[in-house]
PDB file of C-alpha atoms in Angstrom:
ATOM      1  CA  MET A   1    -163.380 -42.020 -45.501  1.00 53.00           C
ATOM      2  CA  LEU A   2    -161.903 -44.731 -43.413  1.00 50.00           C
ATOM      3  CA  ILE A   3    -158.479 -44.464 -42.022  1.00 57.00           C
ATOM      4  CA  THR A   4    -156.465 -47.292 -40.481  1.00 53.00           C
ATOM      5  CA  ILE A   5    -154.006 -46.113 -37.893  1.00 57.00           C
ATOM      6  CA  GLY A   6    -151.009 -48.268 -37.045  1.00 58.00           C
ATOM      7  CA  LEU A   7    -149.382 -47.476 -33.768  1.00 60.00           C
ATOM      8  CA  MET A   8    -146.074 -48.534 -32.264  1.00 61.00           C
ATOM      9  CA  SER A   9    -144.816 -47.521 -28.902  1.00 62.00           C
ATOM     10  CA  ILE A  10    -141.756 -48.921 -27.182  1.00 64.00           C
ATOM     11  CA  THR A  11    -140.364 -47.862 -23.840  1.00 60.00           C
ATOM     12  CA  VAL A  12    -137.136 -49.198 -22.514  1.00 61.00           C
ATOM     13  CA  VAL A  13    -136.246 -48.398 -18.951  1.00 59.00           C
ATOM     14  CA  LEU A  14    -132.788 -49.217 -17.640  1.00 63.00           C
ATOM     15  CA  LEU A  15    -132.526 -48.187 -14.033  1.00 62.00           C
ATOM     16  CA  THR A  16    -129.639 -48.996 -11.823  1.00 60.00           C
ATOM     17  CA  LYS A  17    -129.297 -47.455  -8.417  1.00 63.00           C
ATOM     18  CA  ASN A  18    -126.486 -47.574  -5.986  1.00 65.00           C
ATOM     19  CA  ILE A  19    -123.857 -49.440  -7.974  1.00 72.00           C
ATOM     20  CA  ASN A  20    -121.990 -48.689  -4.813  1.00 78.00           C
ATOM     21  CA  ASN A  21    -122.400 -46.105  -2.062  1.00 79.00           C
ATOM     22  CA  ASP A  22    -121.081 -43.334  -4.223  1.00 83.00           C
ATOM     23  CA  LEU A  23    -122.320 -44.040  -7.756  1.00 89.00           C
ATOM     24  CA  SER A  24    -125.730 -44.504  -9.404  1.00 89.00           C
ATOM     25  CA  TYR A  25    -127.209 -43.853 -12.809  1.00 90.00           C
ATOM     26  CA  PHE A  26    -130.418 -44.162 -14.837  1.00 90.00           C
ATOM     27  CA  VAL A  27    -131.354 -44.385 -18.562  1.00 90.00           C
ATOM     28  CA  ASN A  28    -134.904 -44.189 -19.991  1.00 89.00           C
ATOM     29  CA  VAL A  29    -135.612 -44.585 -23.704  1.00 89.00           C
ATOM     30  CA  ASN A  30    -138.952 -44.325 -25.502  1.00 90.00           C
ATOM     31  CA  LEU A  31    -139.825 -44.683 -29.179  1.00 90.00           C
ATOM     32  CA  TYR A  32    -143.214 -43.983 -30.810  1.00 90.00           C
ATOM     33  CA  ASP A  33    -144.492 -44.250 -34.375  1.00 90.00           C
ATOM     34  CA  SER A  34    -147.856 -44.204 -36.184  1.00 88.00           C
ATOM     35  CA  LYS A  35    -149.121 -44.472 -39.754  1.00 89.00           C
ATOM     36  CA  ALA A  36    -152.502 -43.455 -41.150  1.00 90.00           C
ATOM     37  CA  VAL A  37    -153.720 -45.015 -44.445  1.00 92.00           C
ATOM     38  CA  VAL A  38    -156.932 -44.422 -46.292  1.00 92.00           C
ATOM     39  CA  THR A  39    -158.743 -47.700 -46.709  1.00 89.00           C
ATOM     40  CA  LYS A  40    -161.881 -46.432 -48.458  1.00 89.00           C
ATOM     41  CA  TYR A  41    -162.790 -43.115 -50.162  1.00 91.00           C
ATOM     42  CA  LEU A  42    -165.094 -42.177 -53.020  1.00 92.00           C
ATOM     43  CA  ASN A  43    -162.643 -41.042 -55.670  1.00 94.00           C
ATOM     44  CA  PRO A  44    -163.581 -42.915 -58.875  1.00 94.00           C
ATOM     45  CA  THR A  45    -161.019 -41.145 -61.085  1.00 95.00           C
ATOM     46  CA  GLY A  46    -158.165 -41.634 -58.638  1.00 95.00           C
ATOM     47  CA  ILE A  47    -157.225 -37.960 -58.830  1.00 96.00           C
ATOM     48  CA  LEU A  48    -154.068 -37.268 -56.841  1.00 96.00           C
ATOM     49  CA  SER A  49    -155.290 -33.906 -55.530  1.00 93.00           C
ATOM     50  CA  SER A  50    -157.830 -35.690 -53.293  1.00 94.00           C
ATOM     51  CA  TRP A  51    -157.867 -38.636 -50.885  1.00 94.00           C
ATOM     52  CA  TYR A  52    -157.839 -42.084 -52.413  1.00 95.00           C
ATOM     53  CA  ALA A  53    -157.782 -45.703 -51.139  1.00 92.00           C
ATOM     54  CA  GLY A  54    -154.224 -46.635 -50.176  1.00 92.00           C
ATOM     55  CA  LYS A  55    -153.008 -43.049 -49.618  1.00 94.00           C
ATOM     56  CA  GLU A  56    -150.747 -42.668 -46.658  1.00 93.00           C
ATOM     57  CA  GLN A  57    -150.967 -39.486 -44.733  1.00 93.00           C
ATOM     58  CA  GLY A  58    -148.131 -37.139 -45.481  1.00 95.00           C
ATOM     59  CA  GLU A  59    -147.244 -38.510 -48.935  1.00 97.00           C
ATOM     60  CA  ILE A  60    -145.165 -36.136 -51.038  1.00 98.00           C
ATOM     61  CA  TRP A  61    -145.569 -36.501 -54.789  1.00 98.00           C
ATOM     62  CA  GLY A  62    -142.873 -34.872 -56.914  1.00 98.00           C
ATOM     63  CA  TYR A  63    -140.586 -35.079 -59.888  1.00 98.00           C
ATOM     64  CA  THR A  64    -137.198 -36.775 -60.122  1.00 98.00           C
ATOM     65  CA  ALA A  65    -134.345 -34.306 -60.466  1.00 98.00           C
ATOM     66  CA  HIS A  66    -130.775 -35.108 -59.591  1.00 95.00           C
ATOM     67  CA  ASP A  67    -128.754 -32.247 -61.027  1.00 97.00           C
ATOM     68  CA  LEU A  68    -128.607 -28.886 -62.698  1.00 98.00           C
ATOM     69  CA  TYR A  69    -127.799 -28.205 -66.292  1.00 98.00           C
ATOM     70  CA  ARG A  70    -124.123 -27.365 -66.104  1.00 96.00           C
ATOM     71  CA  THR A  71    -123.547 -26.137 -69.649  1.00 96.00           C
ATOM     72  CA  GLN A  72    -125.524 -24.777 -72.577  1.00 97.00           C
ATOM     73  CA  GLU A  73    -124.728 -27.923 -74.498  1.00 97.00           C
ATOM     74  CA  GLU A  74    -126.503 -29.973 -71.825  1.00 97.00           C
ATOM     75  CA  VAL A  75    -129.568 -27.756 -72.098  1.00 97.00           C
ATOM     76  CA  ASP A  76    -129.706 -27.898 -75.909  1.00 97.00           C
ATOM     77  CA  GLU A  77    -129.331 -31.672 -75.948  1.00 97.00           C
ATOM     78  CA  TYR A  78    -131.978 -32.343 -73.321  1.00 97.00           C
ATOM     79  CA  VAL A  79    -134.555 -29.795 -74.487  1.00 96.00           C
ATOM     80  CA  ALA A  80    -134.281 -31.113 -78.025  1.00 96.00           C
ATOM     81  CA  ALA A  81    -135.237 -34.592 -76.793  1.00 97.00           C
ATOM     82  CA  VAL A  82    -137.686 -33.834 -73.945  1.00 97.00           C
ATOM     83  CA  ASP A  83    -140.692 -31.495 -73.901  1.00 97.00           C
ATOM     84  CA  LEU A  84    -140.552 -29.416 -70.691  1.00 97.00           C
ATOM     85  CA  SER A  85    -143.290 -26.918 -71.613  1.00 96.00           C
ATOM     86  CA  TYR A  86    -145.696 -28.270 -69.047  1.00 97.00           C
ATOM     87  CA  LEU A  87    -143.295 -27.172 -66.284  1.00 97.00           C
ATOM     88  CA  TRP A  88    -142.167 -23.903 -67.898  1.00 96.00           C
ATOM     89  CA  GLY A  89    -143.061 -22.416 -71.221  1.00 93.00           C
ATOM     90  CA  GLY A  90    -140.053 -20.135 -71.427  1.00 94.00           C
ATOM     91  CA  THR A  91    -136.363 -20.698 -72.140  1.00 95.00           C
ATOM     92  CA  TRP A  92    -134.253 -23.103 -70.085  1.00 97.00           C
ATOM     93  CA  HIS A  93    -130.733 -22.040 -69.139  1.00 97.00           C
ATOM     94  CA  PRO A  94    -127.591 -23.535 -67.662  1.00 98.00           C
ATOM     95  CA  GLY A  95    -128.053 -23.573 -63.894  1.00 97.00           C
ATOM     96  CA  ASP A  96    -131.722 -24.582 -64.148  1.00 98.00           C
ATOM     97  CA  LEU A  97    -132.959 -27.814 -62.606  1.00 98.00           C
ATOM     98  CA  LYS A  98    -132.987 -30.876 -64.893  1.00 98.00           C
ATOM     99  CA  TYR A  99    -136.315 -32.706 -64.355  1.00 98.00           C
ATOM    100  CA  GLU A 100    -136.044 -36.301 -65.486  1.00 98.00           C
ATOM    101  CA  ASP A 101    -138.339 -37.980 -68.032  1.00 97.00           C
ATOM    102  CA  ILE A 102    -138.755 -41.181 -65.982  1.00 97.00           C
ATOM    103  CA  THR A 103    -141.533 -42.570 -68.213  1.00 96.00           C
ATOM    104  CA  GLY A 104    -139.429 -42.200 -71.335  1.00 96.00           C
ATOM    105  CA  ASP A 105    -142.305 -40.740 -73.347  1.00 96.00           C
ATOM    106  CA  GLY A 106    -140.421 -37.574 -74.342  1.00 96.00           C
ATOM    107  CA  ILE A 107    -142.381 -35.204 -72.047  1.00 97.00           C
ATOM    108  CA  VAL A 108    -142.119 -34.270 -68.335  1.00 98.00           C
ATOM    109  CA  ASP A 109    -145.590 -33.734 -66.895  1.00 97.00           C
ATOM    110  CA  ASN A 110    -148.096 -35.206 -64.417  1.00 97.00           C
ATOM    111  CA  GLY A 111    -150.082 -37.108 -66.978  1.00 96.00           C
ATOM    112  CA  SER A 112    -153.766 -37.003 -66.026  1.00 96.00           C
ATOM    113  CA  ASN A 113    -152.720 -36.450 -62.369  1.00 97.00           C
ATOM    114  CA  THR A 114    -154.297 -39.743 -61.392  1.00 97.00           C
ATOM    115  CA  LEU A 115    -153.154 -43.009 -59.813  1.00 96.00           C
ATOM    116  CA  ASP A 116    -153.347 -44.750 -63.176  1.00 96.00           C
ATOM    117  CA  ASP A 117    -151.677 -41.922 -65.098  1.00 97.00           C
ATOM    118  CA  HIS A 118    -149.379 -39.723 -62.998  1.00 97.00           C
ATOM    119  CA  GLY A 119    -146.839 -39.109 -65.708  1.00 97.00           C
ATOM    120  CA  ASP A 120    -143.402 -38.403 -64.234  1.00 98.00           C
ATOM    121  CA  LEU A 121    -144.701 -37.805 -60.720  1.00 98.00           C
ATOM    122  CA  SER A 122    -143.861 -40.389 -58.010  1.00 98.00           C
ATOM    123  CA  ILE A 123    -143.982 -40.539 -54.254  1.00 98.00           C
ATOM    124  CA  ILE A 124    -140.604 -39.101 -53.230  1.00 98.00           C
ATOM    125  CA  GLY A 125    -141.130 -38.740 -49.454  1.00 97.00           C
ATOM    126  CA  ASN A 126    -143.452 -38.369 -46.472  1.00 97.00           C
ATOM    127  CA  SER A 127    -143.926 -35.276 -44.283  1.00 96.00           C
ATOM    128  CA  THR A 128    -145.337 -37.204 -41.298  1.00 95.00           C
ATOM    129  CA  PRO A 129    -142.864 -37.406 -38.389  1.00 95.00           C
ATOM    130  CA  HIS A 130    -141.889 -41.032 -37.907  1.00 94.00           C
ATOM    131  CA  TYR A 131    -140.025 -42.761 -35.044  1.00 93.00           C
ATOM    132  CA  GLN A 132    -140.341 -39.954 -32.520  1.00 94.00           C
ATOM    133  CA  PHE A 133    -138.008 -40.665 -29.602  1.00 94.00           C
ATOM    134  CA  GLY A 134    -136.977 -39.466 -26.229  1.00 94.00           C
ATOM    135  CA  VAL A 135    -134.027 -40.227 -24.079  1.00 93.00           C
ATOM    136  CA  SER A 136    -133.442 -39.238 -20.481  1.00 94.00           C
ATOM    137  CA  ALA A 137    -130.325 -40.191 -18.560  1.00 93.00           C
ATOM    138  CA  GLY A 138    -128.523 -39.230 -15.396  1.00 94.00           C
ATOM    139  CA  LEU A 139    -125.560 -39.935 -13.236  1.00 93.00           C
ATOM    140  CA  ALA A 140    -124.947 -39.273  -9.537  1.00 92.00           C
ATOM    141  CA  PHE A 141    -121.516 -39.452  -7.957  1.00 92.00           C
ATOM    142  CA  LYS A 142    -121.221 -38.699  -4.296  1.00 91.00           C
ATOM    143  CA  ASN A 143    -122.866 -35.252  -3.913  1.00 91.00           C
ATOM    144  CA  PHE A 144    -122.711 -34.356  -7.618  1.00 95.00           C
ATOM    145  CA  ASP A 145    -125.400 -35.194 -10.112  1.00 94.00           C
ATOM    146  CA  PHE A 146    -125.910 -34.801 -13.851  1.00 96.00           C
ATOM    147  CA  SER A 147    -129.033 -35.383 -16.010  1.00 96.00           C
ATOM    148  CA  MET A 148    -130.142 -34.704 -19.560  1.00 97.00           C
ATOM    149  CA  ILE A 149    -133.221 -35.089 -21.779  1.00 97.00           C
ATOM    150  CA  TRP A 150    -133.135 -35.583 -25.554  1.00 97.00           C
ATOM    151  CA  LYS A 151    -136.049 -35.643 -27.927  1.00 97.00           C
ATOM    152  CA  GLY A 152    -136.286 -35.927 -31.715  1.00 97.00           C
ATOM    153  CA  VAL A 153    -137.634 -37.468 -34.844  1.00 97.00           C
ATOM    154  CA  ALA A 154    -135.691 -40.147 -36.766  1.00 96.00           C
ATOM    155  CA  LYS A 155    -137.449 -39.869 -40.108  1.00 97.00           C
ATOM    156  CA  ARG A 156    -139.291 -37.053 -41.841  1.00 97.00           C
ATOM    157  CA  ASP A 157    -139.205 -35.451 -45.290  1.00 98.00           C
ATOM    158  CA  LEU A 158    -140.126 -31.861 -46.210  1.00 97.00           C
ATOM    159  CA  PHE A 159    -140.249 -29.787 -49.342  1.00 97.00           C
ATOM    160  CA  PHE A 160    -140.375 -26.000 -49.081  1.00 95.00           C
ATOM    161  CA  GLY A 161    -142.384 -24.193 -51.741  1.00 92.00           C
ATOM    162  CA  GLY A 162    -140.998 -21.405 -53.859  1.00 89.00           C
ATOM    163  CA  GLY A 163    -142.324 -18.666 -51.562  1.00 86.00           C
ATOM    164  CA  ASN A 164    -140.190 -19.811 -48.622  1.00 90.00           C
ATOM    165  CA  ASN A 165    -137.367 -17.286 -49.010  1.00 88.00           C
ATOM    166  CA  ILE A 166    -135.634 -18.401 -45.806  1.00 90.00           C
ATOM    167  CA  PHE A 167    -135.048 -21.739 -47.467  1.00 93.00           C
ATOM    168  CA  TRP A 168    -134.378 -20.602 -51.057  1.00 93.00           C
ATOM    169  CA  GLY A 169    -132.563 -17.363 -50.269  1.00 90.00           C
ATOM    170  CA  PHE A 170    -133.347 -15.527 -53.472  1.00 85.00           C
ATOM    171  CA  ARG A 171    -136.820 -14.205 -54.226  1.00 80.00           C
ATOM    172  CA  THR A 172    -137.986 -10.734 -55.075  1.00 73.00           C
ATOM    173  CA  TRP A 173    -135.772  -7.994 -53.728  1.00 65.00           C
ATOM    174  CA  ASN A 174    -137.657  -7.385 -50.504  1.00 70.00           C
ATOM    175  CA  GLN A 175    -138.048 -11.024 -49.696  1.00 76.00           C
ATOM    176  CA  SER A 176    -134.456 -12.265 -50.270  1.00 80.00           C
ATOM    177  CA  SER A 177    -132.964 -13.783 -47.120  1.00 85.00           C
ATOM    178  CA  LEU A 178    -129.417 -14.846 -47.880  1.00 86.00           C
ATOM    179  CA  PHE A 179    -127.417 -16.967 -45.520  1.00 90.00           C
ATOM    180  CA  PRO A 180    -123.888 -18.242 -46.246  1.00 91.00           C
ATOM    181  CA  ASN A 181    -125.159 -21.557 -47.628  1.00 92.00           C
ATOM    182  CA  HIS A 182    -127.189 -19.701 -50.270  1.00 93.00           C
ATOM    183  CA  LEU A 183    -123.967 -18.361 -51.833  1.00 94.00           C
ATOM    184  CA  ASP A 184    -123.373 -21.798 -53.346  1.00 95.00           C
ATOM    185  CA  TYR A 185    -125.541 -20.905 -56.360  1.00 95.00           C
ATOM    186  CA  TYR A 186    -124.871 -21.474 -60.020  1.00 97.00           C
ATOM    187  CA  ARG A 187    -122.596 -18.910 -61.768  1.00 96.00           C
ATOM    188  CA  ASP A 188    -121.076 -19.497 -65.104  1.00 95.00           C
ATOM    189  CA  GLN A 189    -119.642 -16.027 -65.891  1.00 94.00           C
ATOM    190  CA  PRO A 190    -116.550 -14.281 -64.541  1.00 95.00           C
ATOM    191  CA  GLY A 191    -117.404 -11.561 -61.991  1.00 94.00           C
ATOM    192  CA  ASP A 192    -116.485  -7.979 -61.710  1.00 92.00           C
ATOM    193  CA  LYS A 193    -116.952  -5.311 -59.044  1.00 89.00           C
ATOM    194  CA  TYR A 194    -120.624  -4.941 -59.976  1.00 89.00           C
ATOM    195  CA  THR A 195    -121.740  -8.538 -60.551  1.00 87.00           C
ATOM    196  CA  GLY A 196    -121.081 -11.879 -59.012  1.00 88.00           C
ATOM    197  CA  LEU A 197    -119.404 -12.672 -55.688  1.00 91.00           C
ATOM    198  CA  TYR A 198    -115.778 -12.546 -56.882  1.00 93.00           C
ATOM    199  CA  GLU A 199    -113.900 -10.823 -59.646  1.00 94.00           C
ATOM    200  CA  GLY A 200    -112.672 -12.867 -62.582  1.00 95.00           C
ATOM    201  CA  ASP A 201    -112.929 -16.604 -63.066  1.00 95.00           C
ATOM    202  CA  GLU A 202    -112.998 -17.167 -59.297  1.00 95.00           C
ATOM    203  CA  ASN A 203    -116.678 -16.228 -59.536  1.00 96.00           C
ATOM    204  CA  ILE A 204    -117.506 -19.271 -61.690  1.00 96.00           C
ATOM    205  CA  ASN A 205    -119.382 -21.987 -59.757  1.00 96.00           C
ATOM    206  CA  ILE A 206    -120.998 -24.492 -62.126  1.00 96.00           C
ATOM    207  CA  ASP A 207    -120.953 -27.311 -59.531  1.00 96.00           C
ATOM    208  CA  ALA A 208    -123.292 -25.378 -57.243  1.00 97.00           C
ATOM    209  CA  TYR A 209    -126.061 -26.851 -55.071  1.00 97.00           C
ATOM    210  CA  TRP A 210    -128.555 -24.052 -55.684  1.00 97.00           C
ATOM    211  CA  PRO A 211    -129.906 -23.159 -59.123  1.00 97.00           C
ATOM    212  CA  ARG A 212    -129.333 -19.955 -61.050  1.00 95.00           C
ATOM    213  CA  PRO A 213    -131.196 -17.095 -59.328  1.00 92.00           C
ATOM    214  CA  TYR A 214    -133.486 -14.784 -61.320  1.00 91.00           C
ATOM    215  CA  ILE A 215    -135.065 -11.438 -60.601  1.00 86.00           C
ATOM    216  CA  HIS A 216    -138.399 -12.754 -61.920  1.00 85.00           C
ATOM    217  CA  ASN A 217    -140.194 -15.091 -59.517  1.00 85.00           C
ATOM    218  CA  GLY A 218    -141.730 -17.111 -62.342  1.00 85.00           C
ATOM    219  CA  GLU A 219    -138.302 -18.135 -63.532  1.00 91.00           C
ATOM    220  CA  ASN A 220    -137.116 -18.859 -59.982  1.00 93.00           C
ATOM    221  CA  ASN A 221    -140.203 -21.010 -59.376  1.00 93.00           C
ATOM    222  CA  LYS A 222    -139.564 -23.287 -62.372  1.00 96.00           C
ATOM    223  CA  ASN A 223    -136.602 -24.620 -60.346  1.00 97.00           C
ATOM    224  CA  ARG A 224    -138.673 -24.980 -57.151  1.00 96.00           C
ATOM    225  CA  ILE A 225    -141.280 -27.447 -58.310  1.00 97.00           C
ATOM    226  CA  ILE A 226    -141.450 -30.351 -55.841  1.00 98.00           C
ATOM    227  CA  SER A 227    -138.550 -32.637 -56.733  1.00 98.00           C
ATOM    228  CA  THR A 228    -136.103 -35.092 -55.216  1.00 98.00           C
ATOM    229  CA  ARG A 229    -133.056 -32.740 -55.423  1.00 98.00           C
ATOM    230  CA  TYR A 230    -134.423 -30.240 -52.924  1.00 98.00           C
ATOM    231  CA  LEU A 231    -136.409 -32.639 -50.783  1.00 98.00           C
ATOM    232  CA  GLN A 232    -135.120 -32.068 -47.211  1.00 97.00           C
ATOM    233  CA  ASN A 233    -134.305 -34.489 -44.394  1.00 97.00           C
ATOM    234  CA  ALA A 234    -136.182 -33.040 -41.436  1.00 97.00           C
ATOM    235  CA  ALA A 235    -134.994 -35.580 -38.846  1.00 98.00           C
ATOM    236  CA  TYR A 236    -133.536 -33.996 -35.732  1.00 97.00           C
ATOM    237  CA  ALA A 237    -132.358 -34.528 -32.191  1.00 97.00           C
ATOM    238  CA  ARG A 238    -132.578 -31.763 -29.589  1.00 97.00           C
ATOM    239  CA  LEU A 239    -130.906 -31.590 -26.169  1.00 97.00           C
ATOM    240  CA  GLN A 240    -134.035 -30.296 -24.400  1.00 96.00           C
ATOM    241  CA  ASN A 241    -132.572 -30.082 -20.938  1.00 97.00           C
ATOM    242  CA  VAL A 242    -129.279 -30.668 -19.190  1.00 97.00           C
ATOM    243  CA  GLN A 243    -128.662 -30.084 -15.519  1.00 97.00           C
ATOM    244  CA  VAL A 244    -125.642 -30.287 -13.201  1.00 97.00           C
ATOM    245  CA  GLY A 245    -126.116 -30.062  -9.436  1.00 96.00           C
ATOM    246  CA  TYR A 246    -124.325 -30.319  -6.089  1.00 95.00           C
ATOM    247  CA  ASN A 247    -125.932 -31.264  -2.778  1.00 91.00           C
ATOM    248  CA  LEU A 248    -124.271 -30.050   0.362  1.00 88.00           C
ATOM    249  CA  PRO A 249    -123.052 -33.028   2.495  1.00 88.00           C
ATOM    250  CA  ARG A 250    -125.231 -34.043   5.489  1.00 87.00           C
ATOM    251  CA  ASP A 251    -122.603 -33.310   8.068  1.00 86.00           C
ATOM    252  CA  ILE A 252    -122.413 -29.718   6.936  1.00 88.00           C
ATOM    253  CA  LEU A 253    -126.218 -29.477   6.645  1.00 77.00           C
ATOM    254  CA  SER A 254    -126.635 -30.538  10.263  1.00 84.00           C
ATOM    255  CA  LYS A 255    -124.311 -27.823  11.430  1.00 83.00           C
ATOM    256  CA  LEU A 256    -126.286 -25.246   9.501  1.00 82.00           C
ATOM    257  CA  HIS A 257    -129.560 -26.698  10.726  1.00 83.00           C
ATOM    258  CA  LEU A 258    -130.761 -27.357   7.214  1.00 83.00           C
ATOM    259  CA  GLN A 259    -132.382 -30.401   5.680  1.00 87.00           C
ATOM    260  CA  LYS A 260    -131.183 -29.721   2.159  1.00 89.00           C
ATOM    261  CA  LEU A 261    -129.085 -27.239   0.196  1.00 90.00           C
ATOM    262  CA  ARG A 262    -128.728 -27.821  -3.551  1.00 92.00           C
ATOM    263  CA  ILE A 263    -126.961 -25.655  -6.123  1.00 95.00           C
ATOM    264  CA  TYR A 264    -127.541 -26.367  -9.797  1.00 95.00           C
ATOM    265  CA  ALA A 265    -127.065 -25.060 -13.338  1.00 97.00           C
ATOM    266  CA  SER A 266    -129.647 -25.885 -15.956  1.00 97.00           C
ATOM    267  CA  GLY A 267    -129.774 -25.383 -19.714  1.00 96.00           C
ATOM    268  CA  GLU A 268    -132.752 -25.601 -22.090  1.00 95.00           C
ATOM    269  CA  ASN A 269    -132.489 -26.267 -25.833  1.00 94.00           C
ATOM    270  CA  LEU A 270    -128.713 -25.975 -25.845  1.00 94.00           C
ATOM    271  CA  LEU A 271    -128.144 -28.088 -28.950  1.00 95.00           C
ATOM    272  CA  THR A 272    -130.164 -29.088 -32.008  1.00 95.00           C
ATOM    273  CA  ILE A 273    -128.803 -31.602 -34.508  1.00 96.00           C
ATOM    274  CA  SER A 274    -130.553 -31.098 -37.871  1.00 96.00           C
ATOM    275  CA  LYS A 275    -129.771 -31.055 -41.589  1.00 95.00           C
ATOM    276  CA  LEU A 276    -132.291 -28.295 -42.311  1.00 94.00           C
ATOM    277  CA  PRO A 277    -130.834 -24.940 -43.399  1.00 90.00           C
ATOM    278  CA  LYS A 278    -129.908 -22.357 -40.800  1.00 85.00           C
ATOM    279  CA  GLY A 279    -132.925 -20.426 -39.549  1.00 85.00           C
ATOM    280  CA  ILE A 280    -135.472 -23.201 -39.859  1.00 91.00           C
ATOM    281  CA  ASP A 281    -136.437 -24.913 -36.591  1.00 93.00           C
ATOM    282  CA  PRO A 282    -137.173 -28.610 -37.216  1.00 94.00           C
ATOM    283  CA  VAL A 283    -139.854 -28.437 -34.516  1.00 92.00           C
ATOM    284  CA  ALA A 284    -141.596 -25.379 -35.944  1.00 88.00           C
ATOM    285  CA  VAL A 285    -140.983 -25.678 -39.646  1.00 88.00           C
ATOM    286  CA  SER A 286    -143.790 -23.412 -40.865  1.00 80.00           C
ATOM    287  CA  SER A 287    -145.766 -20.324 -39.999  1.00 79.00           C
ATOM    288  CA  ARG A 288    -148.266 -18.042 -41.590  1.00 78.00           C
ATOM    289  CA  TRP A 289    -145.489 -16.212 -43.382  1.00 80.00           C
ATOM    290  CA  GLY A 290    -143.393 -19.285 -44.368  1.00 83.00           C
ATOM    291  CA  ALA A 291    -140.666 -21.608 -43.174  1.00 85.00           C
ATOM    292  CA  GLY A 292    -138.132 -20.165 -40.716  1.00 84.00           C
ATOM    293  CA  LYS A 293    -140.353 -17.198 -39.763  1.00 83.00           C
ATOM    294  CA  THR A 294    -140.883 -18.390 -36.169  1.00 82.00           C
ATOM    295  CA  TYR A 295    -139.171 -17.669 -32.939  1.00 79.00           C
ATOM    296  CA  GLY A 296    -138.079 -21.264 -32.563  1.00 77.00           C
ATOM    297  CA  ALA A 297    -136.888 -22.689 -29.280  1.00 82.00           C
ATOM    298  CA  ASP A 298    -135.424 -20.268 -26.744  1.00 86.00           C
ATOM    299  CA  ARG A 299    -132.014 -21.196 -25.434  1.00 90.00           C
ATOM    300  CA  ILE A 300    -132.071 -20.693 -21.676  1.00 93.00           C
ATOM    301  CA  VAL A 301    -129.349 -21.043 -19.140  1.00 95.00           C
ATOM    302  CA  SER A 302    -130.204 -20.627 -15.426  1.00 95.00           C
ATOM    303  CA  LEU A 303    -128.652 -21.070 -12.008  1.00 95.00           C
ATOM    304  CA  GLY A 304    -130.611 -22.215  -9.037  1.00 94.00           C
ATOM    305  CA  LEU A 305    -130.409 -22.627  -5.257  1.00 92.00           C
ATOM    306  CA  ILE A 306    -132.751 -24.859  -3.279  1.00 90.00           C
ATOM    307  CA  ILE A 307    -132.775 -24.546   0.503  1.00 88.00           C
ATOM    308  CA  THR A 308    -134.978 -26.704   2.741  1.00 88.00           C
ATOM    309  CA  TYR A 309    -135.129 -25.952   6.499  1.00 84.00           C
TER     310      TYR A 309
END
């Protein structure tokens, strides 16, 4: 197997000191990207489950799915025209995910699962982090100073498998992990004090983001096959460090017989900008037990005093 690696690294340094006697600042920006592509590999059938010439590291193959079935009429009409038995041999219901027949052959499947015949599968994303960046900047005014460091990834796609209950919310009873966003699930029946979230028609939510939940994992997993609808944008930006400080003026230092006295406050990982669901750290997206089951980044706030005699 031969892999060609394309690298890009850009560093921009803007440094201005002493705009005047009281003010100075600095800005540093760096950007890095790489891509690995297979140029040669012995795979005569072009099977997608192995390496093949032209494959880019991190490719995500999946089905096209834009929406849920909102009514029983939609289910009946689509199932009558398209064979979905490859994905699920049971009954389809309103609130299930509508996988698209993009080939138009009347069946949704992966064909022979090869490059020449991949059925309704297509490359829908890439899990490799692209355009990783860092920004450091600071400002000093008289005896005060401020600095910050940002890091992040501008482009990355992820799909979380059906066993990742932190992402999907509903699973078997002892592995359900519901957060407020998971409550936007499909409901087409009025609720009462025993079922649903609300009593009466207020419970109905056919425009939901999440599919209908089931007690049986097999039925849940039919809606969790890799698809475009639940492909996640894993780009992020994190404020890794911010610091504010004050240096005692020289005339006071001399009276105290000190060379330096600095007081500062520092914060680590104070802010993360991410579109991933709550509980999933974009830096540590997986663990042995699934997505979101990591400690993530500790948020630390500290105060410091530096004295030099």
